Coordinates of C-alpha atoms and ligand atoms in Angstrom, one line a residue:
M215 CA -98.6 44.2 -40.1
D216 CA -94.9 43.6 -40.3
S217 CA -92.7 45.8 -42.4
I218 CA -89.1 45.4 -43.6
I219 CA -86.4 48.0 -43.4
V220 CA -83.7 47.8 -46.0
T221 CA -80.7 50.1 -46.2
G222 CA -78.5 50.6 -49.2
N223 CA -75.2 49.0 -48.3
G224 CA -73.0 48.5 -51.3
P225 CA -72.1 45.3 -53.2
L226 CA -73.5 41.9 -52.2
N227 CA -71.3 38.8 -52.1
G228 CA -71.9 35.2 -51.2
Q229 CA -74.4 32.4 -51.8
I230 CA -78.2 32.3 -51.7
P231 CA -80.0 28.9 -51.5
I232 CA -83.1 28.7 -53.8
A233 CA -86.1 26.9 -52.4
G234 CA -88.6 24.7 -54.1
A235 CA -91.1 26.4 -56.4
K236 CA -94.2 27.8 -54.8
N237 CA -96.1 27.6 -58.1
A238 CA -95.1 23.9 -58.5
C239 CA -95.9 23.0 -55.0
L240 CA -99.3 24.6 -55.2
T241 CA -100.3 22.2 -58.0
L242 CA -98.4 19.1 -56.7
M243 CA -100.2 19.2 -53.4
P244 CA -103.7 18.8 -54.9
A245 CA -102.4 15.9 -56.9
T246 CA -102.7 13.9 -53.6
L247 CA -106.5 13.9 -54.2
L248 CA -106.0 11.7 -57.3
S249 CA -104.9 8.7 -55.2
E250 CA -105.7 6.9 -52.0
E251 CA -102.0 6.3 -51.4
P252 CA -99.5 8.6 -49.8
L253 CA -97.7 11.4 -51.8
T254 CA -94.5 12.8 -50.4
L255 CA -93.1 16.1 -51.6
T256 CA -89.5 16.9 -50.8
N257 CA -87.7 20.3 -51.3
A258 CA -91.0 22.0 -50.4
P259 CA -90.8 25.8 -49.8
R260 CA -91.8 27.1 -46.4
L261 CA -94.4 29.8 -47.3
S262 CA -97.7 31.0 -46.2
D263 CA -99.4 29.9 -49.4
I264 CA -98.3 26.3 -48.7
K265 CA -99.9 26.6 -45.3
T266 CA -103.1 27.8 -47.0
M267 CA -103.1 24.9 -49.4
T268 CA -102.5 22.6 -46.5
T269 CA -105.5 24.0 -44.6
L270 CA -107.7 23.6 -47.7
L271 CA -106.7 20.0 -48.3
Q272 CA -107.2 19.2 -44.6
S273 CA -110.7 20.7 -44.9
L274 CA -111.5 18.1 -47.5
G275 CA -110.3 15.3 -45.3
A276 CA -106.8 14.9 -46.7
E277 CA -103.9 14.4 -44.2
V278 CA -101.0 16.8 -44.7
T279 CA -98.0 16.5 -42.3
Q280 CA -95.1 18.9 -42.5
M281 CA -91.7 17.3 -41.7
Q282 CA -88.1 18.6 -41.5
G283 CA -89.3 22.1 -40.8
G284 CA -91.7 22.1 -43.7
Q285 CA -89.3 21.0 -46.3
V286 CA -91.0 17.6 -46.6
L287 CA -94.8 17.3 -47.0
A288 CA -96.4 13.9 -46.4
L289 CA -99.9 14.0 -48.0
S290 CA -102.6 11.3 -48.0
S291 CA -106.2 11.4 -49.0
H292 CA -107.4 7.8 -48.6
A293 CA -110.8 9.1 -47.8
L294 CA -112.3 12.5 -48.5
D295 CA -115.1 13.4 -46.2
N296 CA -115.9 16.8 -47.7
H297 CA -116.1 17.8 -51.3
V298 CA -116.6 21.5 -50.7
A299 CA -113.7 24.0 -51.0
D300 CA -115.0 26.9 -48.9
Y301 CA -114.9 30.5 -50.0
D302 CA -113.2 31.6 -46.8
I303 CA -110.1 29.6 -47.8
V304 CA -110.3 29.9 -51.6
R305 CA -110.5 33.8 -51.4
K306 CA -107.1 33.9 -49.7
M307 CA -105.4 32.0 -52.5
R308 CA -106.5 31.6 -56.1
A309 CA -104.5 28.4 -56.6
S310 CA -107.2 26.8 -54.4
I311 CA -109.1 26.3 -57.7
L312 CA -106.6 23.5 -58.4
V313 CA -108.5 21.1 -56.2
L314 CA -111.4 21.1 -58.6
G315 CA -110.0 18.9 -61.3
P316 CA -108.5 16.2 -59.1
M317 CA -111.5 16.0 -56.8
L318 CA -113.9 15.7 -59.7
A319 CA -111.7 13.1 -61.4
R320 CA -111.5 11.0 -58.3
D321 CA -115.0 11.1 -56.9
G322 CA -117.1 12.4 -59.7
H323 CA -118.3 15.5 -57.8
A324 CA -116.9 18.7 -56.3
V325 CA -118.1 22.1 -55.1
V326 CA -115.4 24.8 -55.2
S327 CA -115.8 28.5 -54.5
L328 CA -114.9 30.8 -57.4
P329 CA -111.6 32.5 -56.3
G330 CA -112.6 36.0 -57.2
G331 CA -110.0 38.5 -58.5
C332 CA -106.9 39.8 -57.0
A333 CA -104.7 42.9 -57.0
I334 CA -103.2 42.1 -60.4
G335 CA -106.4 41.4 -62.3
A336 CA -109.8 39.8 -62.6
R337 CA -108.2 36.4 -63.2
P338 CA -111.3 34.5 -64.2
V339 CA -111.3 30.6 -64.3
D340 CA -113.4 30.1 -67.4
L341 CA -110.7 28.1 -69.1
H342 CA -110.5 25.7 -66.2
L343 CA -114.2 25.1 -66.5
K344 CA -114.3 24.8 -70.3
A345 CA -111.4 22.3 -70.2
L346 CA -113.2 20.1 -67.6
E347 CA -116.5 20.3 -69.7
A348 CA -114.5 19.0 -72.6
M349 CA -114.0 15.9 -70.5
G350 CA -117.7 15.5 -69.8
A351 CA -118.0 17.5 -66.6
E352 CA -121.4 19.0 -65.9
L353 CA -120.8 22.4 -64.2
E354 CA -123.3 24.8 -62.6
L355 CA -122.3 28.2 -61.1
R356 CA -124.5 28.9 -58.0
E357 CA -124.0 31.6 -55.3
G358 CA -120.3 32.0 -56.1
Y359 CA -119.5 28.3 -56.2
V360 CA -118.8 25.9 -59.1
H361 CA -120.9 22.8 -58.6
A362 CA -119.3 20.1 -60.7
K363 CA -120.5 16.6 -61.5
A364 CA -119.1 13.8 -63.7
P365 CA -121.7 11.0 -63.3
G366 CA -119.9 7.8 -64.5
G367 CA -116.5 9.6 -64.3
L368 CA -114.8 12.0 -66.7
K369 CA -114.2 11.0 -70.3
G370 CA -111.1 11.7 -72.4
G371 CA -111.6 14.8 -74.7
I372 CA -109.8 17.2 -76.9
F373 CA -109.5 20.9 -75.7
E374 CA -107.6 23.7 -77.3
F375 CA -106.9 26.6 -75.0
P376 CA -107.7 30.0 -76.8
F377 CA -104.7 31.4 -75.0
V378 CA -102.1 29.9 -72.6
S379 CA -103.2 29.4 -69.0
V380 CA -100.9 27.8 -66.5
G381 CA -103.6 26.9 -63.9
A382 CA -106.2 25.7 -66.4
T383 CA -103.5 23.4 -68.0
E384 CA -102.7 22.1 -64.5
N385 CA -106.4 21.5 -63.6
A386 CA -107.1 19.7 -66.9
L387 CA -103.9 17.7 -66.8
M388 CA -104.6 16.3 -63.3
A389 CA -108.3 15.6 -64.2
A390 CA -107.3 13.8 -67.4
T391 CA -105.1 11.2 -65.6
L392 CA -108.2 9.4 -64.4
A393 CA -110.6 10.2 -67.3
K394 CA -111.7 7.2 -69.4
G395 CA -109.9 7.3 -72.7
T396 CA -107.5 9.8 -74.3
T397 CA -107.3 13.6 -73.6
V398 CA -105.4 16.0 -75.8
L399 CA -104.7 19.5 -74.5
K400 CA -103.7 21.9 -77.2
N401 CA -102.0 25.3 -76.7
A402 CA -101.1 24.0 -73.3
A403 CA -98.8 26.0 -71.0
R404 CA -95.2 25.0 -71.1
E405 CA -93.9 26.3 -67.7
P406 CA -91.4 24.2 -65.8
E407 CA -94.1 23.8 -63.1
I408 CA -96.3 22.0 -65.6
V409 CA -93.3 19.7 -66.5
D410 CA -92.7 19.1 -62.8
L411 CA -96.4 18.2 -62.2
A412 CA -96.4 15.8 -65.2
Q413 CA -93.3 14.1 -63.9
C414 CA -94.9 13.6 -60.5
L415 CA -98.1 12.3 -62.0
R416 CA -96.1 9.9 -64.1
K417 CA -94.4 8.5 -61.0
M418 CA -98.0 8.0 -59.6
G419 CA -98.8 5.9 -62.7
A420 CA -100.3 8.5 -65.0
Q421 CA -99.7 8.1 -68.8
I422 CA -98.7 11.5 -70.1
E423 CA -96.8 12.6 -73.1
G424 CA -95.7 16.1 -74.4
E425 CA -95.5 18.1 -71.2
G426 CA -93.3 21.2 -71.9
T427 CA -94.7 21.4 -75.4
H428 CA -97.9 23.0 -76.6
E429 CA -99.7 19.7 -76.9
I430 CA -100.1 17.2 -74.0
T431 CA -101.7 13.8 -74.5
V432 CA -103.0 11.8 -71.5
Q433 CA -104.2 8.2 -71.5
G434 CA -106.5 7.9 -68.6
V435 CA -105.9 5.0 -66.1
D436 CA -108.2 3.5 -63.4
R437 CA -106.2 4.6 -60.4
L438 CA -103.0 6.2 -59.4
H439 CA -100.6 5.1 -56.7
G440 CA -98.4 7.0 -54.2
A441 CA -95.1 8.5 -55.0
T442 CA -92.2 10.7 -53.7
H443 CA -91.3 13.7 -55.7
P444 CA -88.9 16.7 -55.2
V445 CA -90.3 20.1 -56.0
V446 CA -88.5 21.8 -58.8
P447 CA -86.4 24.9 -57.8
D448 CA -88.3 28.2 -57.8
R449 CA -87.3 30.0 -61.0
I450 CA -89.0 33.2 -59.9
E451 CA -87.2 33.2 -56.5
L452 CA -84.0 32.4 -58.6
G453 CA -84.6 35.3 -61.0
T454 CA -85.4 37.7 -58.1
Y455 CA -82.1 37.0 -56.3
M456 CA -80.1 37.1 -59.5
L457 CA -81.2 40.7 -59.7
A458 CA -79.7 41.6 -56.3
P459 CA -76.1 41.7 -57.4
A460 CA -77.2 43.2 -60.7
I461 CA -78.7 46.1 -58.7
C462 CA -76.0 46.4 -56.0
G463 CA -72.9 45.1 -57.6
G464 CA -70.8 42.2 -56.2
E465 CA -71.1 38.5 -57.0
V466 CA -73.8 36.2 -55.8
E467 CA -74.2 32.4 -56.4
C468 CA -77.8 31.2 -56.4
L469 CA -77.6 27.6 -55.2
G470 CA -79.8 25.1 -57.0
G471 CA -80.4 27.5 -59.9
R472 CA -80.4 26.1 -63.4
L473 CA -80.1 28.0 -66.7
A474 CA -83.0 26.0 -68.2
L475 CA -85.4 27.5 -65.7
V476 CA -84.6 31.2 -66.6
G477 CA -83.5 31.1 -70.3
A478 CA -85.3 34.2 -71.6
F479 CA -84.6 36.1 -68.4
C480 CA -80.9 35.5 -68.7
E481 CA -80.8 36.7 -72.3
K482 CA -82.2 40.0 -71.0
L483 CA -79.7 40.1 -68.2
D484 CA -76.9 39.6 -70.7
E485 CA -78.2 42.4 -72.9
A486 CA -78.3 44.7 -69.8
G487 CA -74.6 43.9 -69.0
I488 CA -75.0 41.2 -66.4
E489 CA -72.9 38.1 -66.5
V490 CA -74.4 34.7 -65.5
E491 CA -72.2 31.7 -65.1
E492 CA -73.5 28.2 -64.6
T493 CA -71.5 26.5 -61.8
A494 CA -71.6 23.0 -60.2
L495 CA -73.8 24.5 -57.4
G496 CA -76.1 26.8 -59.4
L497 CA -75.9 30.2 -61.1
K498 CA -73.2 32.8 -60.3
V499 CA -74.2 36.4 -61.2
R500 CA -72.2 39.6 -61.4
R501 CA -72.6 43.0 -63.1
R502 CA -70.0 43.7 -65.8
G503 CA -69.6 47.5 -65.2
D504 CA -70.7 50.1 -62.7
R505 CA -74.2 50.5 -64.2
V506 CA -76.5 48.2 -66.2
R507 CA -77.8 49.2 -69.6
A508 CA -81.6 49.8 -70.2
V509 CA -83.3 46.9 -72.1
N510 CA -86.9 46.4 -73.3
V511 CA -89.0 43.6 -71.9
T512 CA -92.3 42.0 -73.0
T513 CA -93.8 39.4 -70.7
E514 CA -95.0 36.1 -72.3
P515 CA -95.8 32.6 -71.4
F516 CA -92.8 30.3 -70.9
P517 CA -90.3 30.2 -72.5
G518 CA -90.7 33.9 -72.8
F519 CA -89.9 36.5 -70.2
P520 CA -91.9 35.6 -67.0
T521 CA -94.6 38.1 -65.9
D522 CA -93.6 37.1 -62.3
L523 CA -90.2 38.8 -62.9
Q524 CA -91.5 42.0 -64.5
A525 CA -91.7 44.0 -61.3
Q526 CA -88.3 42.9 -60.2
M527 CA -86.8 43.8 -63.6
M528 CA -88.5 47.2 -63.4
A529 CA -86.6 47.8 -60.1
L530 CA -83.3 47.1 -62.0
M531 CA -84.3 49.3 -64.9
C532 CA -84.9 52.3 -62.5
T533 CA -81.1 52.9 -62.2
A534 CA -80.1 51.6 -65.7
E535 CA -78.4 53.8 -68.3
G536 CA -81.0 54.8 -70.8
T537 CA -84.7 54.2 -71.2
S538 CA -86.4 50.8 -71.1
V539 CA -89.9 49.9 -72.1
L540 CA -91.6 47.1 -70.2
E541 CA -94.8 45.6 -71.7
E542 CA -97.0 43.5 -69.4
R543 CA -99.0 41.2 -71.7
I544 CA -100.3 38.6 -69.2
F545 CA -102.1 40.5 -66.5
E546 CA -104.2 43.7 -66.9
N547 CA -103.0 45.5 -63.7
R548 CA -99.5 44.5 -62.8
F549 CA -97.7 47.9 -62.5
M550 CA -98.7 48.7 -58.9
H551 CA -95.1 48.8 -57.9
A552 CA -94.5 51.7 -60.3
P553 CA -96.0 54.5 -58.1
E554 CA -94.1 53.1 -55.1
L555 CA -90.8 53.1 -57.1
M556 CA -91.6 56.6 -58.1
R557 CA -91.7 57.6 -54.5
M558 CA -88.1 56.5 -54.4
G559 CA -87.2 58.8 -57.3
A560 CA -87.8 56.5 -60.2
R561 CA -88.9 58.0 -63.5
I562 CA -91.7 55.8 -64.8
D563 CA -94.5 56.6 -67.3
V564 CA -97.3 54.0 -67.3
Q565 CA -99.7 53.9 -70.2
G566 CA -102.0 50.9 -70.0
G567 CA -100.0 47.7 -70.3
T568 CA -96.7 49.6 -71.0
A569 CA -94.3 51.2 -68.6
T570 CA -91.5 53.4 -69.8
V571 CA -88.6 53.7 -67.4
T572 CA -85.9 56.4 -67.7
G573 CA -82.9 55.4 -65.6
V574 CA -81.7 57.7 -62.8
E575 CA -78.2 57.5 -61.1
R576 CA -79.6 56.3 -57.8
L577 CA -82.9 55.9 -56.0
K578 CA -83.6 57.5 -52.7
A579 CA -85.1 55.7 -49.7
A580 CA -88.7 56.3 -48.8
P581 CA -91.5 54.5 -47.0
V582 CA -93.3 52.3 -49.6
M583 CA -96.3 49.9 -49.7
A584 CA -96.3 46.4 -50.9
T585 CA -99.4 45.7 -53.0
D586 CA -98.9 42.1 -54.3
L587 CA -96.3 39.4 -54.0
R588 CA -93.9 40.3 -56.7
A589 CA -94.3 44.1 -56.3
S590 CA -93.2 43.7 -52.7
V591 CA -90.0 42.1 -53.5
S592 CA -89.2 44.6 -56.3
L593 CA -89.4 47.3 -53.6
I594 CA -86.9 45.4 -51.5
L595 CA -84.6 45.0 -54.5
A596 CA -84.8 48.8 -55.1
G597 CA -84.1 49.5 -51.4
L598 CA -81.0 47.4 -51.5
A599 CA -79.2 50.0 -53.6
A600 CA -81.1 53.2 -52.6
E601 CA -79.6 55.9 -50.6
G602 CA -80.8 55.6 -47.0
E603 CA -83.4 53.5 -45.2
T604 CA -86.4 52.2 -47.1
Q605 CA -89.4 50.8 -45.2
V606 CA -91.6 48.4 -47.1
N607 CA -95.0 48.0 -45.4
R608 CA -97.5 45.2 -45.7
V609 CA -94.9 42.5 -46.2
Y610 CA -97.5 39.7 -45.6
H611 CA -97.6 39.8 -49.4
L612 CA -93.9 38.9 -49.4
D613 CA -94.3 35.9 -47.0
R614 CA -96.6 34.3 -49.5
G615 CA -93.8 33.6 -52.0
Y616 CA -90.4 34.2 -50.4
E617 CA -89.1 32.2 -47.4
R618 CA -86.7 33.9 -45.0
V619 CA -86.0 36.8 -47.4
E620 CA -84.2 38.8 -44.7
E621 CA -81.9 35.9 -43.8
K622 CA -81.1 35.1 -47.4
L623 CA -80.2 38.7 -48.3
S624 CA -78.4 39.4 -45.0
A625 CA -76.2 36.4 -45.6
V626 CA -74.7 38.1 -48.7
G627 CA -74.2 41.5 -47.0
A628 CA -77.5 43.3 -47.3
R629 CA -78.7 45.5 -44.4
I630 CA -82.3 44.3 -44.0
E631 CA -84.4 43.6 -41.0
R632 CA -88.1 42.8 -40.3
V633 CA -90.0 45.1 -37.9
R634 CA -92.8 43.0 -36.3
E635 CA -95.9 45.1 -35.7
T636 CA -96.8 44.9 -32.0
Ligands
LIG977 C1 -100.0 31.2 -62.5 O1 -101.3 31.8 -62.3 C2 -99.1 31.6 -61.4 N1 -99.7 31.2 -60.1 C3 -98.9 33.1 -61.4 O2 -98.0 33.4 -60.4 C4 -98.3 33.5 -62.8 O3 -98.2 34.9 -62.9 C5 -99.2 33.0 -63.9 O4 -99.4 31.6 -63.8 C6 -98.7 33.3 -65.3 O5 -97.4 32.6 -65.4 C7 -99.6 29.9 -59.7 O6 -99.1 29.0 -60.4 C8 -100.2 29.5 -58.4 P1 -102.8 31.9 -66.0 P2 -102.6 31.5 -63.2 O7 -104.0 31.0 -65.9 O8 -102.5 30.0 -63.4 C9 -106.2 34.7 -67.8 C10 -97.1 34.6 -58.6 O9 -96.8 35.7 -58.4 N2 -107.1 33.6 -67.5 O10 -101.6 31.5 -66.8 O11 -103.7 32.0 -62.5 C11 -105.6 35.3 -66.5 O12 -106.5 36.3 -66.0 C12 -98.4 34.3 -59.3 O13 -96.6 33.6 -58.1 C13 -108.4 33.6 -68.0 O14 -108.8 34.6 -68.6 O15 -102.3 32.3 -64.5 C14 -104.3 35.9 -67.0 O16 -104.6 37.2 -67.5 C15 -99.1 35.5 -59.8 N3 -109.2 32.6 -67.8 C16 -103.8 35.0 -68.1 O17 -105.0 34.3 -68.5 C17 -108.8 31.4 -67.1 O18 -109.5 30.5 -67.0 C18 -102.8 34.0 -67.6 O19 -103.3 33.4 -66.4 C19 -107.4 31.4 -66.6 C20 -106.6 32.5 -66.9

């Protein structure tokens, strides 16, 4: 397994290009199943998760061609010859469950493996299933698979999510576009990736209103046509790289970044003493003084502070002035980066869903272990300013969500290299 060596090397200066959003692309790709005509996605990120979704869609009979080095995906599913999403693929990536709604809506039947849990939590899919049942789906769980039927097609329905779920909103939204009648999704997720999906579906002929609010209304149509759609910039990659100059000093411009994507996150950065300036090319970030101030963070659904930036923010708080309290409210086990940061000298006390971080002057390099996607990048951020050479192991986690991380950070002056395991 590859590892990454990062050595503290002072302030960072320059520009970092932000790629298309992994979590938007992973729901835009299954949308091809809703139409027999081609769907073209531009500004697609080059990530291993995208490759996994490609393999899954191809296993169903869809065609997926990567062009321009993977930045353009040409998808077409004029004929599906398989309606079973196999456990071997689904277990690698939970977002695979997002083929369920579209496949069921298009052909009236689908068999999808339950994804199982992952490092950060049990992550059940009960809300995905309940939302589809509200549209008339008949579901049966058998031997680890969801067997779904919609004889005569899905029908419009009203479903109120008991709590916000991004994936369940996406599955239901895609299914509703072809359901007969009107569907109303209440307490829907408001993430930019949902808005991006709705905009793409509308280009395909879907009739959707209210995306980005808590209530989405969909008038079902008989069929959807093809479209071309640019993937929205990745707000989590954006937030991650905004923290690099915050941790190391210097000034970095994140190309393609937009304030609207990272509102609550920027408010916290401002409170901590980090300046964010919107430029014609993106977001320019610099630290006001020599050391950031400790701030408290509670993760919430959008537009609150994103859970996917909690680990990265903790890395910043490790060397902040004062004590910060980070509350993780979305997932039940998302502090696995804490013990690794403590190996680097961080002072962190984890009690259930709350981590209390007492800032120290500087972290010290140490070999550390990546445990999940966002934890892995928080260790790299910590290593950027630590004294000495930090080796981050198991970086296959990183490659799921960050393209060319060594290149992008080296370009602004970081000392970082990948060690390929022989
Ligand atoms: C999406 O996961 C993202 N993944 C996650 O990003 C992100 O952390 C999460 O949304 C929250 O923003 C993709 O978009 C591919 P949820 P998702 O359904 O849809 C519980 C990353 O690092 N829940 O909003 O799975 C669930 O266990 C990844 O890029 C149920 O109980 O998240 C969690 O505690 C990590 N039943 C909470 O709700 C359900 O049916 C929010 O989950 C669904 C979810």
